[in-house]
Coordinates of C-alpha atoms in Angstrom, one line a residue:
X1 CA -46.4 -5.6 -90.5
X2 CA -48.3 -3.4 -88.0
X3 CA -46.5 -0.6 -86.3
X4 CA -48.9 -0.6 -83.4
X5 CA -47.1 -0.9 -80.0
X6 CA -47.5 -4.2 -78.2
X7 CA -50.2 -4.1 -75.5
X8 CA -50.1 -6.3 -72.4
X9 CA -53.2 -8.1 -71.3
X10 CA -54.1 -5.3 -68.9
X11 CA -54.1 -2.8 -71.7
X12 CA -50.8 -1.2 -70.9
X13 CA -47.9 -0.9 -73.3
X14 CA -45.8 -4.1 -73.2
X15 CA -42.5 -2.4 -72.3
X16 CA -43.9 -0.3 -69.5
X17 CA -45.8 -3.4 -68.2
X18 CA -42.5 -5.4 -68.1
X19 CA -40.7 -2.5 -66.3
X20 CA -43.6 -2.2 -63.8
X21 CA -43.4 -5.9 -63.0
X22 CA -39.6 -5.8 -62.6
X23 CA -40.0 -2.8 -60.3
X24 CA -42.6 -4.5 -58.2
X25 CA -40.4 -7.6 -58.0
X26 CA -37.4 -5.5 -57.0
X27 CA -39.3 -3.8 -54.2
X28 CA -40.7 -7.1 -53.0
X29 CA -37.1 -8.4 -52.7
X30 CA -36.0 -5.2 -50.9
X31 CA -39.0 -5.5 -48.5
X32 CA -38.2 -9.2 -47.8
X33 CA -34.5 -8.3 -47.0
X34 CA -35.6 -5.5 -44.6
X35 CA -38.1 -7.8 -42.9
X36 CA -35.5 -10.5 -42.3
X37 CA -33.1 -7.9 -41.0
X38 CA -35.5 -6.8 -38.4
X39 CA -36.5 -10.3 -37.5
X40 CA -33.0 -11.9 -37.2
X41 CA -30.9 -8.9 -36.1
X42 CA -33.2 -7.7 -33.4
X43 CA -36.1 -10.0 -32.5
X44 CA -35.2 -13.6 -32.8
X45 CA -31.7 -13.4 -31.0
X46 CA -33.4 -11.7 -28.1
X47 CA -36.3 -14.1 -27.8
X48 CA -38.9 -11.6 -29.0
X49 CA -42.0 -12.7 -30.9
X50 CA -43.9 -10.3 -33.3
X51 CA -47.1 -12.1 -34.1
X52 CA -48.4 -13.7 -37.3
X53 CA -46.7 -16.6 -39.0
X54 CA -43.4 -14.7 -38.4
X55 CA -44.1 -14.9 -34.7
X56 CA -45.0 -18.6 -34.9
X57 CA -41.8 -19.3 -36.8
X58 CA -39.7 -17.4 -34.2
X59 CA -41.6 -19.3 -31.4
X60 CA -40.9 -22.6 -33.1
X61 CA -37.2 -21.7 -33.2
X62 CA -37.2 -21.0 -29.5
X63 CA -38.8 -24.4 -28.8
X64 CA -36.9 -26.6 -31.4
X65 CA -33.7 -24.7 -32.1
X66 CA -34.2 -25.1 -35.9
X67 CA -33.6 -21.9 -37.8
X68 CA -36.5 -19.4 -38.2
X69 CA -36.1 -19.2 -42.0
X70 CA -37.1 -22.9 -42.4
X71 CA -40.4 -22.3 -40.5
X72 CA -41.0 -19.1 -42.4
X73 CA -40.9 -21.0 -45.7
X74 CA -43.0 -24.0 -44.5
X75 CA -45.7 -22.0 -42.8
X76 CA -46.2 -19.5 -45.6
X77 CA -46.0 -22.0 -48.4
X78 CA -49.7 -22.9 -48.3
X79 CA -50.5 -19.3 -49.5
X80 CA -48.3 -19.8 -52.6
X81 CA -49.9 -23.1 -53.3
X82 CA -53.3 -21.7 -52.9
X83 CA -52.5 -18.9 -55.4
X84 CA -51.3 -21.4 -58.0
X85 CA -54.4 -23.5 -57.5
X86 CA -56.5 -20.3 -58.1
X87 CA -54.6 -19.8 -61.4
X88 CA -53.4 -16.4 -60.1
X89 CA -49.9 -16.9 -61.5
X90 CA -48.7 -13.3 -61.2
X91 CA -49.6 -13.0 -57.5
X92 CA -48.2 -16.5 -56.9
X93 CA -44.8 -15.7 -58.4
X94 CA -44.6 -12.5 -56.4
X95 CA -45.5 -14.3 -53.2
X96 CA -43.0 -17.1 -54.0
X97 CA -40.3 -14.6 -54.7
X98 CA -40.9 -12.6 -51.4
X99 CA -41.2 -15.8 -49.3
X100 CA -38.0 -17.3 -50.8
X101 CA -35.9 -14.1 -50.3
X102 CA -37.4 -13.6 -46.8
X103 CA -36.5 -17.2 -45.8
X104 CA -33.0 -17.3 -47.3
X105 CA -32.0 -13.9 -45.8
X106 CA -33.3 -15.2 -42.4
X107 CA -31.1 -18.3 -42.8
X108 CA -28.1 -16.2 -43.7
X109 CA -28.6 -13.7 -40.9
X110 CA -29.4 -16.2 -38.2
X111 CA -25.8 -17.0 -37.1
X112 CA -25.0 -13.3 -36.6
X113 CA -25.2 -11.7 -33.1
X114 CA -28.0 -9.2 -32.4
X115 CA -27.3 -5.5 -33.1
X116 CA -28.9 -4.6 -29.7
X117 CA -29.0 -6.9 -26.7
X118 CA -32.5 -7.0 -25.2
X119 CA -34.8 -4.3 -24.0
X120 CA -37.4 -2.0 -25.6
X121 CA -35.0 -0.6 -28.1
X122 CA -34.4 -4.0 -29.7
X123 CA -38.1 -4.9 -29.6
X124 CA -39.1 -1.5 -31.1
X125 CA -36.4 -1.4 -33.9
X126 CA -37.0 -5.0 -34.8
X127 CA -40.7 -4.4 -35.0
X128 CA -40.2 -1.3 -37.2
X129 CA -37.9 -3.1 -39.6
X130 CA -40.1 -6.1 -39.8
X131 CA -43.3 -4.1 -40.4
X132 CA -41.5 -1.9 -42.9
X133 CA -40.4 -4.9 -44.9
X134 CA -43.7 -6.6 -44.8
X135 CA -45.5 -3.4 -45.7
X136 CA -43.3 -2.8 -48.7
X137 CA -44.0 -6.4 -49.8
X138 CA -47.8 -5.9 -49.4
X139 CA -47.7 -2.5 -51.2
X140 CA -46.2 -4.2 -54.2
X141 CA -48.4 -7.3 -54.2
X142 CA -46.7 -9.9 -52.0
X143 CA -47.8 -11.1 -48.6
X144 CA -44.8 -12.1 -46.5
X145 CA -47.0 -13.0 -43.5
X146 CA -50.6 -13.9 -44.3
X147 CA -51.7 -13.9 -40.6
X148 CA -50.2 -10.5 -39.6
X149 CA -53.4 -8.4 -39.8
X150 CA -52.8 -5.0 -41.4
X151 CA -55.1 -2.4 -43.0
X152 CA -55.0 -1.4 -46.7
X153 CA -54.0 -4.7 -48.1
X154 CA -54.6 -4.6 -51.9
X155 CA -58.1 -5.9 -52.7
X156 CA -57.0 -8.9 -54.7
X157 CA -54.8 -10.1 -51.9
X158 CA -57.5 -9.3 -49.2
X159 CA -60.0 -11.3 -51.2
X160 CA -57.7 -14.3 -51.1
X161 CA -57.1 -13.9 -47.4
X162 CA -60.8 -13.6 -46.8
X163 CA -61.5 -16.7 -48.9
X164 CA -59.1 -18.6 -46.7
X165 CA -61.0 -17.3 -43.7
X166 CA -57.8 -15.8 -42.1
X167 CA -58.6 -12.1 -41.8
X168 CA -60.7 -12.4 -38.6
X169 CA -58.7 -15.3 -37.2
X170 CA -55.5 -13.3 -37.5
X171 CA -56.3 -11.1 -34.5
X172 CA -57.1 -14.1 -32.3
X173 CA -54.1 -16.0 -33.4
X174 CA -51.8 -13.0 -32.7
X175 CA -53.2 -12.8 -29.1
X176 CA -52.7 -16.5 -28.7
X177 CA -49.1 -16.3 -30.0
X178 CA -48.2 -13.5 -27.5
X179 CA -49.9 -15.5 -24.7
X180 CA -48.0 -18.6 -25.6
X181 CA -44.8 -16.5 -25.7
X182 CA -45.5 -15.4 -22.1
X183 CA -45.9 -19.0 -21.0
X184 CA -42.8 -20.4 -22.7
X185 CA -40.4 -17.4 -22.6
X186 CA -41.6 -15.5 -19.5
X187 CA -43.6 -12.4 -18.8
X188 CA -40.8 -9.9 -19.7
X189 CA -40.2 -11.5 -23.1
X190 CA -44.0 -11.4 -23.8
X191 CA -44.1 -7.7 -22.9
X192 CA -41.3 -6.9 -25.3
X193 CA -42.9 -9.1 -27.9
X194 CA -46.1 -7.1 -27.6
X195 CA -44.1 -3.9 -28.2
X196 CA -42.5 -5.5 -31.3
X197 CA -45.9 -6.6 -32.6
X198 CA -47.4 -3.2 -32.1
X199 CA -44.4 -1.5 -33.8
X200 CA -44.6 -3.9 -36.7
X201 CA -48.3 -3.3 -37.2
X202 CA -47.8 0.5 -37.1
X203 CA -44.8 0.5 -39.4
X204 CA -46.7 -1.7 -41.9
X205 CA -49.8 0.5 -41.7
X206 CA -47.7 3.6 -42.4
X207 CA -45.9 1.9 -45.3
X208 CA -49.1 0.7 -47.0
X209 CA -51.0 4.0 -46.3
X210 CA -49.9 5.4 -49.7
X211 CA -48.7 8.7 -48.3
X212 CA -47.2 10.7 -51.1
X213 CA -44.7 13.6 -51.1
X214 CA -46.4 14.9 -54.3
X215 CA -49.0 17.6 -54.2
X216 CA -51.5 19.0 -56.7
X217 CA -51.6 22.8 -56.6
X218 CA -54.4 24.7 -58.3
X219 CA -53.8 28.4 -58.9
X220 CA -56.6 30.9 -59.6
X221 CA -55.2 34.2 -60.9
X222 CA -55.7 37.0 -63.5
X223 CA -51.9 36.7 -64.3
X224 CA -51.7 33.1 -65.3
X225 CA -49.4 33.7 -68.3
X226 CA -46.8 35.4 -66.1
X227 CA -47.1 32.6 -63.5
X228 CA -46.8 30.0 -66.2
X229 CA -43.6 31.6 -67.5
X230 CA -42.1 32.0 -64.1
X231 CA -42.8 28.4 -63.0
X232 CA -41.3 27.0 -66.2
X233 CA -38.2 29.2 -66.0
X234 CA -37.5 28.9 -62.2
X235 CA -39.0 25.5 -61.2
X236 CA -39.0 23.8 -64.6
X237 CA -42.7 22.9 -64.2
X238 CA -45.3 23.0 -66.9
X239 CA -49.0 23.1 -66.0
X240 CA -51.1 20.0 -66.2
X241 CA -54.2 19.9 -68.5
X242 CA -57.1 21.2 -66.5
X243 CA -59.3 18.2 -67.5
X244 CA -57.1 16.1 -65.2
X245 CA -58.6 17.7 -62.1
X246 CA -60.8 15.0 -60.5
X247 CA -64.4 15.7 -59.5
X248 CA -64.3 19.3 -60.6
X249 CA -66.2 20.8 -63.6
X250 CA -64.3 23.7 -65.0
X251 CA -66.3 26.2 -67.1
X252 CA -64.5 27.1 -70.3
X253 CA -64.7 30.8 -69.3
X254 CA -62.7 30.1 -66.2
X255 CA -59.9 28.0 -67.7
X256 CA -57.7 31.0 -68.7
X257 CA -57.7 32.0 -65.0
X258 CA -56.6 28.7 -63.6
X259 CA -53.4 26.6 -63.5
X260 CA -52.8 23.1 -62.2
X261 CA -49.4 21.8 -61.2
X262 CA -48.0 18.6 -59.7
X263 CA -45.0 19.4 -57.5
X264 CA -42.9 17.9 -54.7
X265 CA -43.8 18.9 -51.2
X266 CA -40.4 20.5 -50.7
X267 CA -41.2 22.9 -53.6
X268 CA -44.5 24.1 -52.2
X269 CA -43.1 27.1 -50.2
X270 CA -41.1 28.4 -53.2
X271 CA -44.1 28.0 -55.5
X272 CA -46.3 30.0 -53.2
X273 CA -43.6 32.7 -52.9
X274 CA -43.3 33.0 -56.7
X275 CA -47.0 33.2 -57.2
X276 CA -47.5 35.8 -54.5
X277 CA -44.7 37.9 -56.0
X278 CA -46.5 38.0 -59.3
X279 CA -50.1 38.2 -58.0
X280 CA -50.6 38.8 -54.2
X281 CA -54.3 38.2 -54.7
X282 CA -54.0 34.8 -56.3
X283 CA -55.8 31.9 -54.8
X284 CA -53.7 28.8 -54.1
X285 CA -55.2 25.4 -53.1
X286 CA -53.2 22.3 -52.3
X287 CA -54.4 18.7 -52.3
X288 CA -52.7 15.3 -52.2
X289 CA -51.6 13.8 -55.5
X290 CA -54.2 11.2 -56.3
X291 CA -53.0 9.7 -59.6
X292 CA -50.4 7.1 -60.1

């Protein structure tokens, strides 16, 4: 029998592939819970609308009295069906999981009173939690609201939204939703709804921006061995292979004068201090961490 490790269809090791899928699913569930918390503990009880299908669901609740979670599930269900029809089973399962948790949590939180009664604070916090949750879902491959237009949606999902001709229509629909909220709920509610919508969009944008607290630090010094020993002893860091530096050709004669580290942003000041102590003339360059 072969001792070769099992490889998943995407070329990764089977165990790590399963762990990665479980992690994505876990984060999608967390994002769905956060989104429903913002929606049903701040926005819906105060009559605020946040755009997208989430806003349409909240508006339908205001008109019919039926719980928002029911409309969330019904209005987003076409996306899940579309994914299954496109034979994209993995994305469909993630979308179904996120939608189900989002809807169930909304149903469970609906009877509870709002944490903040009315005003810009409720609209802002509700929008932030809603956008944060939706952004977490999108970042891990699940769309909790296919009409809430946001940048940096993963290409496979963006391709699906484009094929459904929803990306451009989303902006127009959001404007119409807020306008309809003004007609049905009043100008003040529409104003707070606009705040909630803007905060949700911004929170989602920041969540999906991929900002990392990791940094790559390149050190040029004539005392690389001393710096290497100090870094390993005091920070527990070993240098990365120099061939991992992206877009930079390193001459073999220069490799002994250069070190590459991946560190946390909070360690940066200490690293610089240690390097300067050993070699005040050392060159230190810092760049965002670009690899997964």
